């Protein structure tokens, strides 16, 4: 039990500490329950985060000046009468102190504390003699009488202690582990809480006990005659809060919060079932692995992660664990199936496991483990005889011949050609049914069941298994098949096919696979068709992992030529698609012609999927060119077909592209929905979430929240860095820099966008329509008072955009150039250009860009002191954003005129309208003036704005001249409304 004083975390801001990851809404519900009822019971399985939630509430209470008592129990406490009540008294004693006479010394007592609260005489010494004696006996400060303590006196004493505490102010009592409170303490606390005033609020944290006493799984854990299970008050629906598992996206945020790799967030979520403690254990196992775990490898589930799973499973009686092992071995476990397989009490066992949070049971009896780590640990820890017997029993009772063959194969450790042939036929049947994941598993099982004397047949089956795994996006199975094959005497062609299957399941994580590419090139020597396939994968790798579009184009050209010479239109179409993509990035004029060739080949030879196909690239080119209606219509026509027959990667690609299109055209609700689906599928499939987070950052910027957009962009940056994905690293930095600029964090935006500039130039990217960072960087430079550099950047990109016919890129440049004109004092020209630009954006079907230009126009009109024109521009922008559902932009347009884009949202209300002289300052000058006016030194302002001290001094000189002031005091006065 805890007898030390509660030590709270320091609040992180005026509103107190932030909620635990994914618990904002639940923490708000907890505070509402405490406010309205004064009691709240947090319940849920072990490791789900109940204590973290209670700790967050306790920290907020302490930040409000409340007294916090924290009582944490241990399982052994329930066997010691009065243990929890004594710990509570000690907790009170640790929160107050008793003054002693000068020079008097005695041994420390539970009623002692360093000076930090009201005197103990106000809490303990006011107790009547019998009550004080009873409390002293409870705490073993006085010898126990033969008859023990006076139960009535002790009841009243505990109640009086809590009442006395509340006279000094509100008190929050947290009982962590209420299920371990001993019977005597539970009775004392129930009585004390019954008499407690409203100023005493209580949070109880409970982990339900699913099994009866002595491990009886069929006895209800909360019996009326069981005092250990009694609550401290009679809970109602209003004050019982179930703490659920975290969603996959919240697990990703949790990993980032703990500085753990997030690229495996989807797989970690599946392994942990959303249990934060399990997820962190798995994440730490991956972080501690000697070599980085690749997407094509099984998760490292040793050490702490396995131990936590064993703790959860070990609490179950043996009978329950045996039933769970059968469920873990089955493909489609159900209570009926497990009972038929030899567990007559299956329903009761599974019900007990469900109460423990190990499984969930559907109405039809189907069983689902709450965390993937649980069945894998059950199977991992079972001996071969147990697994074999379980599979043999299941083979006799399953009603699907495919599943029966699988169980029979897994029940034996002796290779058998007849059985291997049956399994191979079952794999074909599963493939025809559309169950590609089961087909991949069975194909590998068929290979592993093939006797060694049939070496050639085994190798052929391993190749089939690797390729089947690639089609099913089962990277782990592809790697297993390839590893087995490469250890055998396979011909070069088979080795290449196995390696290609692994590469095709690697997703964005191509870094670290260089050796795989080298061996594939060596083994494909002399085989033109295979060399074309290897060159195609190299073309993808050169751009994603190496950031070298020139080399990627060269490899794609060679692949297309080799494939054409062999009459392989499918590979040729894929290679031409990659070539067209690189030609576009490099600004080559024949990119569209190459793409048309690829598209023609696809129409003649139907591709296996749309990912990296000419059809989807054609749509993306329409997106780059802002032919958004065409792009949307083609995507909507394609989506039903892909959802019915396509792979999960194809579906993700479509939803991601749809989200980007809808974000650009101002259909914000649709963009958020599509981006959310893309992320959900990505995490469910265990793929790298970097691209999906980038898409969601775009959608959130359009119609969600700038804060969430920045969060998703940062996650995408981290995941892309972990994967070594140069393409999405640049894109996610662009998304982050853009939202930083919109939010007014100019210094951070400038740093981020400069990195985008360096990335894109290192990759030799020429076409400015593929990532529109130029206009954003130019605006950031202008806000940072670097007008010459901004103008040079615009002069550099304009001719390229004009040559390539990127008309809307030129409009973005016009918006930035108008801001440069305004900074130069040419506000009339700036207003005219922004008016034309906003109209052109409207004609182009880009409402958000139109609204952004109107906000910039309002800013310029304010500098021209045309308040009516500025207000009209803002009202028009607000109307545009409202129709589009662009929530964050609408809030921006509805802010007071002083809070324009590029300024701090908290920069004051109405300041510029009240002080016309400030309209002569540029945004960079206004930010510096406000900092200095608030008392910042030149050095502090330089650090805050990422400037040199000399730049600050020069800028201050201009500010003084414009405002006609001569000192910092006069500047501060000039800034006051």
PDB file of N, CA and C in Angstrom, residues 687-719:
ATOM      1  N   UNK A 687       0.904  -1.418 -42.218  1.00  0.00           N
ATOM      2  CA  UNK A 687       1.816  -0.716 -43.111  1.00  0.00           C
ATOM      3  C   UNK A 687       2.345   0.548 -42.440  1.00  0.00           C
ATOM      4  N   UNK A 688       3.380   1.114 -43.017  1.00  0.00           N
ATOM      5  CA  UNK A 688       3.937   2.350 -42.459  1.00  0.00           C
ATOM      6  C   UNK A 688       2.897   3.456 -42.527  1.00  0.00           C
ATOM      7  N   UNK A 689       2.641   4.147 -41.409  1.00  0.00           N
ATOM      8  CA  UNK A 689       1.572   5.156 -41.398  1.00  0.00           C
ATOM      9  C   UNK A 689       2.008   6.518 -41.923  1.00  0.00           C
ATOM     10  N   UNK A 690       3.274   6.684 -42.277  1.00  0.00           N
ATOM     11  CA  UNK A 690       3.748   7.997 -42.709  1.00  0.00           C
ATOM     12  C   UNK A 690       2.925   8.621 -43.825  1.00  0.00           C
ATOM     13  N   UNK A 691       2.690   7.921 -44.954  1.00  0.00           N
ATOM     14  CA  UNK A 691       1.880   8.503 -46.022  1.00  0.00           C
ATOM     15  C   UNK A 691       0.456   8.828 -45.589  1.00  0.00           C
ATOM     16  N   UNK A 692      -0.168   7.960 -44.795  1.00  0.00           N
ATOM     17  CA  UNK A 692      -1.546   8.216 -44.356  1.00  0.00           C
ATOM     18  C   UNK A 692      -1.598   9.419 -43.421  1.00  0.00           C
ATOM     19  N   UNK A 693      -0.603   9.574 -42.555  1.00  0.00           N
ATOM     20  CA  UNK A 693      -0.571  10.745 -41.681  1.00  0.00           C
ATOM     21  C   UNK A 693      -0.386  12.026 -42.485  1.00  0.00           C
ATOM     22  N   UNK A 694       0.406  11.963 -43.554  1.00  0.00           N
ATOM     23  CA  UNK A 694       0.567  13.142 -44.413  1.00  0.00           C
ATOM     24  C   UNK A 694      -0.772  13.530 -45.030  1.00  0.00           C
ATOM     25  N   UNK A 695      -1.498  12.544 -45.542  1.00  0.00           N
ATOM     26  CA  UNK A 695      -2.804  12.824 -46.140  1.00  0.00           C
ATOM     27  C   UNK A 695      -3.762  13.414 -45.118  1.00  0.00           C
ATOM     28  N   UNK A 696      -3.741  12.871 -43.904  1.00  0.00           N
ATOM     29  CA  UNK A 696      -4.622  13.388 -42.869  1.00  0.00           C
ATOM     30  C   UNK A 696      -4.215  14.802 -42.452  1.00  0.00           C
ATOM     31  N   UNK A 697      -2.929  15.103 -42.497  1.00  0.00           N
ATOM     32  CA  UNK A 697      -2.473  16.471 -42.211  1.00  0.00           C
ATOM     33  C   UNK A 697      -3.059  17.445 -43.237  1.00  0.00           C
ATOM     34  N   UNK A 698      -3.092  17.048 -44.510  1.00  0.00           N
ATOM     35  CA  UNK A 698      -3.684  17.904 -45.538  1.00  0.00           C
ATOM     36  C   UNK A 698      -5.177  18.105 -45.275  1.00  0.00           C
ATOM     37  N   UNK A 699      -5.869  17.015 -44.959  1.00  0.00           N
ATOM     38  CA  UNK A 699      -7.319  17.105 -44.730  1.00  0.00           C
ATOM     39  C   UNK A 699      -7.636  17.936 -43.496  1.00  0.00           C
ATOM     40  N   UNK A 700      -6.866  17.766 -42.430  1.00  0.00           N
ATOM     41  CA  UNK A 700      -7.084  18.554 -41.214  1.00  0.00           C
ATOM     42  C   UNK A 700      -6.790  20.032 -41.463  1.00  0.00           C
ATOM     43  N   UNK A 701      -5.790  20.332 -42.259  1.00  0.00           N
ATOM     44  CA  UNK A 701      -5.502  21.721 -42.589  1.00  0.00           C
ATOM     45  C   UNK A 701      -6.666  22.341 -43.340  1.00  0.00           C
ATOM     46  N   UNK A 702      -7.306  21.550 -44.184  1.00  0.00           N
ATOM     47  CA  UNK A 702      -8.427  22.075 -44.964  1.00  0.00           C
ATOM     48  C   UNK A 702      -9.679  22.255 -44.120  1.00  0.00           C
ATOM     49  N   UNK A 703     -10.058  21.229 -43.356  1.00  0.00           N
ATOM     50  CA  UNK A 703     -11.363  21.304 -42.717  1.00  0.00           C
ATOM     51  C   UNK A 703     -11.446  20.812 -41.296  1.00  0.00           C
ATOM     52  N   UNK A 704     -10.315  20.524 -40.669  1.00  0.00           N
ATOM     53  CA  UNK A 704     -10.361  19.982 -39.317  1.00  0.00           C
ATOM     54  C   UNK A 704      -9.838  20.948 -38.282  1.00  0.00           C
ATOM     55  N   UNK A 705      -8.560  20.805 -37.973  1.00  0.00           N
ATOM     56  CA  UNK A 705      -7.925  21.614 -36.938  1.00  0.00           C
ATOM     57  C   UNK A 705      -6.475  21.819 -37.318  1.00  0.00           C
ATOM     58  N   UNK A 706      -6.013  23.074 -37.246  1.00  0.00           N
ATOM     59  CA  UNK A 706      -4.605  23.340 -37.541  1.00  0.00           C
ATOM     60  C   UNK A 706      -3.696  22.619 -36.550  1.00  0.00           C
ATOM     61  N   UNK A 707      -4.113  22.520 -35.290  1.00  0.00           N
ATOM     62  CA  UNK A 707      -3.293  21.840 -34.280  1.00  0.00           C
ATOM     63  C   UNK A 707      -3.163  20.357 -34.614  1.00  0.00           C
ATOM     64  N   UNK A 708      -4.281  19.713 -34.987  1.00  0.00           N
ATOM     65  CA  UNK A 708      -4.200  18.293 -35.354  1.00  0.00           C
ATOM     66  C   UNK A 708      -3.412  18.115 -36.639  1.00  0.00           C
ATOM     67  N   UNK A 709      -3.558  19.055 -37.564  1.00  0.00           N
ATOM     68  CA  UNK A 709      -2.788  18.967 -38.806  1.00  0.00           C
ATOM     69  C   UNK A 709      -1.292  18.987 -38.509  1.00  0.00           C
ATOM     70  N   UNK A 710      -0.872  19.877 -37.638  1.00  0.00           N
ATOM     71  CA  UNK A 710       0.549  19.937 -37.278  1.00  0.00           C
ATOM     72  C   UNK A 710       0.987  18.650 -36.598  1.00  0.00           C
ATOM     73  N   UNK A 711       0.120  18.094 -35.749  1.00  0.00           N
ATOM     74  CA  UNK A 711       0.463  16.848 -35.060  1.00  0.00           C
ATOM     75  C   UNK A 711       0.640  15.701 -36.043  1.00  0.00           C
ATOM     76  N   UNK A 712      -0.298  15.567 -36.986  1.00  0.00           N
ATOM     77  CA  UNK A 712      -0.176  14.495 -37.977  1.00  0.00           C
ATOM     78  C   UNK A 712       1.032  14.708 -38.878  1.00  0.00           C
ATOM     79  N   UNK A 713       1.326  15.951 -39.230  1.00  0.00           N
ATOM     80  CA  UNK A 713       2.483  16.213 -40.076  1.00  0.00           C
ATOM     81  C   UNK A 713       3.770  15.833 -39.347  1.00  0.00           C
ATOM     82  N   UNK A 714       3.847  16.160 -38.064  1.00  0.00           N
ATOM     83  CA  UNK A 714       5.047  15.788 -37.297  1.00  0.00           C
ATOM     84  C   UNK A 714       5.187  14.268 -37.211  1.00  0.00           C
ATOM     85  N   UNK A 715       4.064  13.575 -37.022  1.00  0.00           N
ATOM     86  CA  UNK A 715       4.123  12.114 -36.999  1.00  0.00           C
ATOM     87  C   UNK A 715       4.623  11.567 -38.333  1.00  0.00           C
ATOM     88  N   UNK A 716       4.135  12.159 -39.418  1.00  0.00           N
ATOM     89  CA  UNK A 716       4.548  11.702 -40.736  1.00  0.00           C
ATOM     90  C   UNK A 716       6.036  11.942 -40.949  1.00  0.00           C
ATOM     91  N   UNK A 717       6.526  13.074 -40.468  1.00  0.00           N
ATOM     92  CA  UNK A 717       7.965  13.358 -40.559  1.00  0.00           C
ATOM     93  C   UNK A 717       8.747  12.265 -39.831  1.00  0.00           C
ATOM     94  N   UNK A 718       8.324  11.933 -38.611  1.00  0.00           N
ATOM     95  CA  UNK A 718       9.054  10.947 -37.823  1.00  0.00           C
ATOM     96  C   UNK A 718       9.011   9.574 -38.483  1.00  0.00           C
ATOM     97  N   UNK A 719       7.822   9.149 -38.914  1.00  0.00           N
ATOM     98  CA  UNK A 719       7.704   7.833 -39.542  1.00  0.00           C
ATOM     99  C   UNK A 719       8.520   7.768 -40.829  1.00  0.00           C
TER     100      UNK A 719
END
